[in-house]
C-alpha atoms as an extended CHARMM CRD file, in Angstrom:
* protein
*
       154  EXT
         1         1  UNK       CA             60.1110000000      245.6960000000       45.7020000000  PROA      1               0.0000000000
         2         2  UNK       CA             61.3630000000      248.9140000000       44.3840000000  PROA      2               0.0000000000
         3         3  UNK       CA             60.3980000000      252.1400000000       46.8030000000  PROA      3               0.0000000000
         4         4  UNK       CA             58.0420000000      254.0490000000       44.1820000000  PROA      4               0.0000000000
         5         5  UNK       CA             55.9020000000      250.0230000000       43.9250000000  PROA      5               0.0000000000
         6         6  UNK       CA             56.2580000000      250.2150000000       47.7490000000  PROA      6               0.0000000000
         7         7  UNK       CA             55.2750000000      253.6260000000       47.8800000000  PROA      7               0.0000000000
         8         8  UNK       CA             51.8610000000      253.1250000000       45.3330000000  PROA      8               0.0000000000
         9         9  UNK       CA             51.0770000000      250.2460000000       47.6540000000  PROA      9               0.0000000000
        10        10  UNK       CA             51.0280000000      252.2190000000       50.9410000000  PROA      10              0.0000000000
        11        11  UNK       CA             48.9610000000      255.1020000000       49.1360000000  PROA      11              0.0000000000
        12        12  UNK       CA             46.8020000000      252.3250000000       47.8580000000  PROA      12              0.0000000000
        13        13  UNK       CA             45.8260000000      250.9920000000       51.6780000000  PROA      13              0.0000000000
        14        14  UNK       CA             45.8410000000      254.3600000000       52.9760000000  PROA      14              0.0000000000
        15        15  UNK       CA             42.7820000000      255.3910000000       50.4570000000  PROA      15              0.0000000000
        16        16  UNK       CA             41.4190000000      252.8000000000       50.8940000000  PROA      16              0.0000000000
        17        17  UNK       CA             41.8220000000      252.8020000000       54.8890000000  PROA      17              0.0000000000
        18        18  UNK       CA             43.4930000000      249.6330000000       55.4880000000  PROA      18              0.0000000000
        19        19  UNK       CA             43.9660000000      249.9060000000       59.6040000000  PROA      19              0.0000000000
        20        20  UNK       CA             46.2980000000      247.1600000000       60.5900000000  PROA      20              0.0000000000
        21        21  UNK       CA             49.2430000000      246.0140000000       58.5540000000  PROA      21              0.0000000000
        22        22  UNK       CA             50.4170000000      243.1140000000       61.0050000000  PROA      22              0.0000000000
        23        23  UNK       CA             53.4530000000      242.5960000000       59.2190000000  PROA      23              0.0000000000
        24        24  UNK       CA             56.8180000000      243.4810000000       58.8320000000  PROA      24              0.0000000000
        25        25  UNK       CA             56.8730000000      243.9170000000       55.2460000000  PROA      25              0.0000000000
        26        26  UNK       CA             54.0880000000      246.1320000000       55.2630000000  PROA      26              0.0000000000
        27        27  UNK       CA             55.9230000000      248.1110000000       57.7220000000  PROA      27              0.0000000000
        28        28  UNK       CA             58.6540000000      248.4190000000       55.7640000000  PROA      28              0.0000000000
        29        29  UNK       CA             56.2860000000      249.7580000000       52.9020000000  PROA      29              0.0000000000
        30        30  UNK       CA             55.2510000000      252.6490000000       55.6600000000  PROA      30              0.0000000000
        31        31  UNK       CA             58.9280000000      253.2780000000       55.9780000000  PROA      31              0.0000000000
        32        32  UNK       CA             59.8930000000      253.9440000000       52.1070000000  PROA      32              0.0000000000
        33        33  UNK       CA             56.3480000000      255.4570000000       51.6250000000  PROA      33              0.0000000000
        34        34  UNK       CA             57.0340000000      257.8550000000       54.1260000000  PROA      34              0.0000000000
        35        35  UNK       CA             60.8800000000      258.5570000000       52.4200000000  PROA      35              0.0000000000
        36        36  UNK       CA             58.7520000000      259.3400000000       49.1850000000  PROA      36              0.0000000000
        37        37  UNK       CA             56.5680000000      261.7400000000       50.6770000000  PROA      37              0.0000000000
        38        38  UNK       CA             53.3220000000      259.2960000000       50.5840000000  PROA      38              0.0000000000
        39        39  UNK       CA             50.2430000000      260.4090000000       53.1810000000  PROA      39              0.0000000000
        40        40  UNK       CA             50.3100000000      258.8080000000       56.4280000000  PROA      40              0.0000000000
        41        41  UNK       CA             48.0660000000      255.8830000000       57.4560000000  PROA      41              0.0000000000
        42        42  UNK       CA             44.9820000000      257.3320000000       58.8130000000  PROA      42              0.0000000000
        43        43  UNK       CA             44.0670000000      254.2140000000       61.5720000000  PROA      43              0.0000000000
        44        44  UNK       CA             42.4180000000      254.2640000000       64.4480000000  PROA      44              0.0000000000
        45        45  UNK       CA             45.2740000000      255.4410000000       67.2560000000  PROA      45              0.0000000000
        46        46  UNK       CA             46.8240000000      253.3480000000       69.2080000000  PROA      46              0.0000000000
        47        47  UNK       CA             45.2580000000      252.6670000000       73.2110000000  PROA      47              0.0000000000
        48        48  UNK       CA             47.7790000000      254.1090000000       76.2650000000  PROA      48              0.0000000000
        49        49  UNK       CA             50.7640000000      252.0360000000       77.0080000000  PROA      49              0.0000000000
        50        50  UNK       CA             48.7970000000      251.4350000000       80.2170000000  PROA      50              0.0000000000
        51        51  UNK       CA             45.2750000000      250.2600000000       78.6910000000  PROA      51              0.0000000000
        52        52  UNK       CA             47.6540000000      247.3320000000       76.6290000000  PROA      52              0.0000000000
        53        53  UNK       CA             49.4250000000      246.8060000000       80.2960000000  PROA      53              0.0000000000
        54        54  UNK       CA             46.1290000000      246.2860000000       81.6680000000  PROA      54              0.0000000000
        55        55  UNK       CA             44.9290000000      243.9330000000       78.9820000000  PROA      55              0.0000000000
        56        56  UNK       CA             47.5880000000      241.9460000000       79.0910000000  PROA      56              0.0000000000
        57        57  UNK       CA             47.9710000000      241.2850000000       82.8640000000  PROA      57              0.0000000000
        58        58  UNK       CA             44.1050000000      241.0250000000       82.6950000000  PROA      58              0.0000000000
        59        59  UNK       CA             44.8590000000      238.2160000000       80.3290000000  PROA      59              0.0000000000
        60        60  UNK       CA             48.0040000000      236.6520000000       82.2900000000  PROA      60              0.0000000000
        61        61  UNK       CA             45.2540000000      236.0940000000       85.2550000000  PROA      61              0.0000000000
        62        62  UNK       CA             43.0820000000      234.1040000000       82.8440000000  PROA      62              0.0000000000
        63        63  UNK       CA             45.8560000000      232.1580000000       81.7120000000  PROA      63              0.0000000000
        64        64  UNK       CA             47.3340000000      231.2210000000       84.9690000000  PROA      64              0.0000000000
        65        65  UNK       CA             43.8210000000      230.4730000000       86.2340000000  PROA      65              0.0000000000
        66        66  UNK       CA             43.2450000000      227.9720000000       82.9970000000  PROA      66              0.0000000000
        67        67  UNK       CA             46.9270000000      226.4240000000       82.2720000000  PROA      67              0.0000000000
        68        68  UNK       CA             47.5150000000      228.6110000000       79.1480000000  PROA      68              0.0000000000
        69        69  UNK       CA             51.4770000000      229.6960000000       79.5180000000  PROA      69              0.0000000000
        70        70  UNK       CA             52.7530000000      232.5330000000       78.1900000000  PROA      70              0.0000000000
        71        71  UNK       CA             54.5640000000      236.2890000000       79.2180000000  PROA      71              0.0000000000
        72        72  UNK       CA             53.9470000000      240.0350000000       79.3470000000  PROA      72              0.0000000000
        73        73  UNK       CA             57.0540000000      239.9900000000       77.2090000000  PROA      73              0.0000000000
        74        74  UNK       CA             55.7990000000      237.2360000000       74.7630000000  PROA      74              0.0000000000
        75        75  UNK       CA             52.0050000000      239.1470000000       74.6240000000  PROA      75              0.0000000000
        76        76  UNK       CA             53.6350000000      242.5600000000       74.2910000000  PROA      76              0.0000000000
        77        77  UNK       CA             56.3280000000      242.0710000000       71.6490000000  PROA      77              0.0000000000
        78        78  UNK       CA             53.2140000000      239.8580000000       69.6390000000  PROA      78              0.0000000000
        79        79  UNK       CA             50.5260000000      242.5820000000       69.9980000000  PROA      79              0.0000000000
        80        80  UNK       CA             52.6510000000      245.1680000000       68.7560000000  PROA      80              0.0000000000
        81        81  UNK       CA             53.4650000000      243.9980000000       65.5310000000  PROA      81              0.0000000000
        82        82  UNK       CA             50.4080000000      242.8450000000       64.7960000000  PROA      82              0.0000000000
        83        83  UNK       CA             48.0480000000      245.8850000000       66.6200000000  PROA      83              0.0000000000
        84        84  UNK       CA             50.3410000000      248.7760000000       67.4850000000  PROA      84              0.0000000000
        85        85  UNK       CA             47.9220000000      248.1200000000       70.2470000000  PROA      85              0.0000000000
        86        86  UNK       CA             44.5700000000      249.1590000000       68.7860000000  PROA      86              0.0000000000
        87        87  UNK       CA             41.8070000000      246.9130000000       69.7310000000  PROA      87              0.0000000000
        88        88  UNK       CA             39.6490000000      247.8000000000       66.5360000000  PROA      88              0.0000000000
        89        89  UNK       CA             42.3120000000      247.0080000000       64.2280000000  PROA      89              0.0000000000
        90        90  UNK       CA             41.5630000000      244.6800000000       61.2390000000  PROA      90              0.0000000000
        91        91  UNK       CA             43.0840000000      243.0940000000       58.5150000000  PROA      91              0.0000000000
        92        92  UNK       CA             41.1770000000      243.5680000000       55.1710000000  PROA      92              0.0000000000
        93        93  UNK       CA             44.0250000000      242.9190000000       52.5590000000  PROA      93              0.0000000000
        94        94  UNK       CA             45.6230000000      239.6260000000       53.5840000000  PROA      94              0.0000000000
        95        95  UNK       CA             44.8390000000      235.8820000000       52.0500000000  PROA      95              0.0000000000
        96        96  UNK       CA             42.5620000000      235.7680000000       55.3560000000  PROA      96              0.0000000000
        97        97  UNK       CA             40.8620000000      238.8600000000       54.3290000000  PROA      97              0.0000000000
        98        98  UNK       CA             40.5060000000      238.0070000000       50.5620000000  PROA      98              0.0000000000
        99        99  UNK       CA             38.3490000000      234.1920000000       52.0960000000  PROA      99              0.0000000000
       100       100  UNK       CA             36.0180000000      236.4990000000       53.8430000000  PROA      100             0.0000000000
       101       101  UNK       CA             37.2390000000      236.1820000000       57.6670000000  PROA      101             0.0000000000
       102       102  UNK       CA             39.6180000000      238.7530000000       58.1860000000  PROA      102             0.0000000000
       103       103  UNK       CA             42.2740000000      239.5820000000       61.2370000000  PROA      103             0.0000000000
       104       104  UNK       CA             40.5770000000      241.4560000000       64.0680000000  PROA      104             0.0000000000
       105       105  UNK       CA             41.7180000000      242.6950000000       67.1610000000  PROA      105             0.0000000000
       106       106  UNK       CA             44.7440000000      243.1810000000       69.1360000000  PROA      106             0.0000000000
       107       107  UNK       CA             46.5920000000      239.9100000000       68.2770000000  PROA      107             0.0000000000
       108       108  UNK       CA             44.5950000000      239.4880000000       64.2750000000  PROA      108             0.0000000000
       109       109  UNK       CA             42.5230000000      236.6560000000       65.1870000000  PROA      109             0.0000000000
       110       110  UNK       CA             40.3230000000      234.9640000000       62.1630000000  PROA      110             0.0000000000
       111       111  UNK       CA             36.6420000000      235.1190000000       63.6860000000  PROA      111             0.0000000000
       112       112  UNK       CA             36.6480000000      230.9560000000       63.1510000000  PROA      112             0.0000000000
       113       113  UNK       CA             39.8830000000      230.7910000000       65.1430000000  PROA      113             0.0000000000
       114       114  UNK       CA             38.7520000000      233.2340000000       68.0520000000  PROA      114             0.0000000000
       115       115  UNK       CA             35.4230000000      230.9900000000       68.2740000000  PROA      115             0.0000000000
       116       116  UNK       CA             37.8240000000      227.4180000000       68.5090000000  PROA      116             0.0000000000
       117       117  UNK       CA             39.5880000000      228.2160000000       71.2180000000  PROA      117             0.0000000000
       118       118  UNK       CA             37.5560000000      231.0970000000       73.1970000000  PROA      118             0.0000000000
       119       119  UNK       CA             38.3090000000      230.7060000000       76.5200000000  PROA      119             0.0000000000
       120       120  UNK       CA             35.4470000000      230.1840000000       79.0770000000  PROA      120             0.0000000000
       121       121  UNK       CA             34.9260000000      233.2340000000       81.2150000000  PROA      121             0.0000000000
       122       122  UNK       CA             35.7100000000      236.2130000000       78.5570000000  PROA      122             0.0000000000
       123       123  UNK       CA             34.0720000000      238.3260000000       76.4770000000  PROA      123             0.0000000000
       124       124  UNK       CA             32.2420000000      236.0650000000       72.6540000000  PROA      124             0.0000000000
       125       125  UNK       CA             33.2070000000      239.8640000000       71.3540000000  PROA      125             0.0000000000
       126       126  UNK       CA             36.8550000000      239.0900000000       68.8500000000  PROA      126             0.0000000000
       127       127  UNK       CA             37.2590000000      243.2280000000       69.5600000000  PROA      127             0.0000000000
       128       128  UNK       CA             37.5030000000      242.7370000000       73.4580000000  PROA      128             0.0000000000
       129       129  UNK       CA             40.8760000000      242.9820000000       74.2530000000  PROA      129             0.0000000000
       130       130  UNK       CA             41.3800000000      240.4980000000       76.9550000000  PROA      130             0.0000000000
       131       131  UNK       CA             38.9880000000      237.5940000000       75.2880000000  PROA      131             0.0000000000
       132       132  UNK       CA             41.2020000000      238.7700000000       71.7900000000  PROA      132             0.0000000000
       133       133  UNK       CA             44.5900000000      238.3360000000       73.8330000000  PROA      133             0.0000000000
       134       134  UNK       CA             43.8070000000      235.3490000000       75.8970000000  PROA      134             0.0000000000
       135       135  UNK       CA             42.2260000000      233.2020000000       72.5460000000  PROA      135             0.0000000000
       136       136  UNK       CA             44.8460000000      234.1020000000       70.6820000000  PROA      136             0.0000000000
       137       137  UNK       CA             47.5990000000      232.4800000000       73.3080000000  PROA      137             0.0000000000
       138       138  UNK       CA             45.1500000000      230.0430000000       74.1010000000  PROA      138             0.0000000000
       139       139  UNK       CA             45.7460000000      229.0700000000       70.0430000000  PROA      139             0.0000000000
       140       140  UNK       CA             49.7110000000      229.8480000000       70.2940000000  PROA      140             0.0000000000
       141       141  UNK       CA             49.5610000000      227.7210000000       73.2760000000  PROA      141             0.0000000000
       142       142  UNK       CA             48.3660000000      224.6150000000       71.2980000000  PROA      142             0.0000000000
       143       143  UNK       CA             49.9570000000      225.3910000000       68.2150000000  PROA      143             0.0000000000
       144       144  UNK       CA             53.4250000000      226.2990000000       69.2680000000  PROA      144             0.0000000000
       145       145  UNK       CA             53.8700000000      225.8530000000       72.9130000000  PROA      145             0.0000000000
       146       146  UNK       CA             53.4950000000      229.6790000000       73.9450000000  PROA      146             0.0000000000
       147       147  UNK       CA             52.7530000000      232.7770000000       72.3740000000  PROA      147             0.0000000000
       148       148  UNK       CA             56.5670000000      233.3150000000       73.9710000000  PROA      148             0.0000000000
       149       149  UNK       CA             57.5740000000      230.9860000000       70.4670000000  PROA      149             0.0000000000
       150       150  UNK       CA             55.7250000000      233.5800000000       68.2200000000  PROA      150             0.0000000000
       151       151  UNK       CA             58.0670000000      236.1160000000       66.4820000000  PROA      151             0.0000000000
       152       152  UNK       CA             56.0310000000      236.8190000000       63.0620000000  PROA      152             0.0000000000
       153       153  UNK       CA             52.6630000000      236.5440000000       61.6720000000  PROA      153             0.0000000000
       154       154  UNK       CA             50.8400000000      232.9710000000       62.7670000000  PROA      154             0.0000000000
């Protein structure tokens, strides 16, 4: 894609206030737009490095406490990419987004997802951050082995 289409494309989700762009071509759009002078995202800010360190180990206990493996590392590195760490983010440009049941959340969990593998004891809310971290590894888990195996979108 040629910077000014990647450019037009970043201006189009920032009017239209796209808040999470979970992946690393999008990122790269945020990159060249910013090169070519095009506004900056206007999202939600990310939570304090400690609030996402206090998810996740929040989390970790859960998933000790119920078999689910997984790592600070593995969590981290994940919600990153997909969040920046913002709890409200969500998703509404994406094939997911275009069905109807869009990416929310720290880790951009689809709402029918999130409900299939919930995990007893946290919050029914997709936005909470721990119930949103521990579902999604809980689905990584089953999936691929670990949210440790996850190094782009899933």
């Amino acid at each position: 894609m040629q910077i000014s289409a990647m450019s037009k494309k970043f201006a189009h989700m920032t009017q239209t206030k796209k808040i999470s762009l979970g992946m690393a071509a999008a990122g790269a759009a945020v990159v060249a737009g910013s090169l070519v002078g095009a506004p900056a995202a206007s999202a939600t800010p990310a939570q304090s490095g400690s609030s996402v360190s206090n998810w996740i180990n929040q989390s970790l206990e859960i998933m000790r406490a119920q078999g689910i493996p997984g790592s600070y590392h593995g969590i981290h590195r994940n919600l990153m990419r997909e969040s920046s760490g913002n709890p409200n983010a969500i998703n509404n440009w994406d094939s997911n987004a275009a069905k109807g049941i869009p990416s929310k959340g720290l880790l951009q969990v689809i709402d029918p997802t999130f409900r299939a593998y919930h995990v007893p004891g946290t919050s029914w809310n997709i936005y909470d951050p721990v119930a949103n971290i521990t579902a999604a590894c809980n689905y990584a888990a089953h999936r691929y082995g670990s949210i440790d195996n996850v190094n782009s979108a899933y």
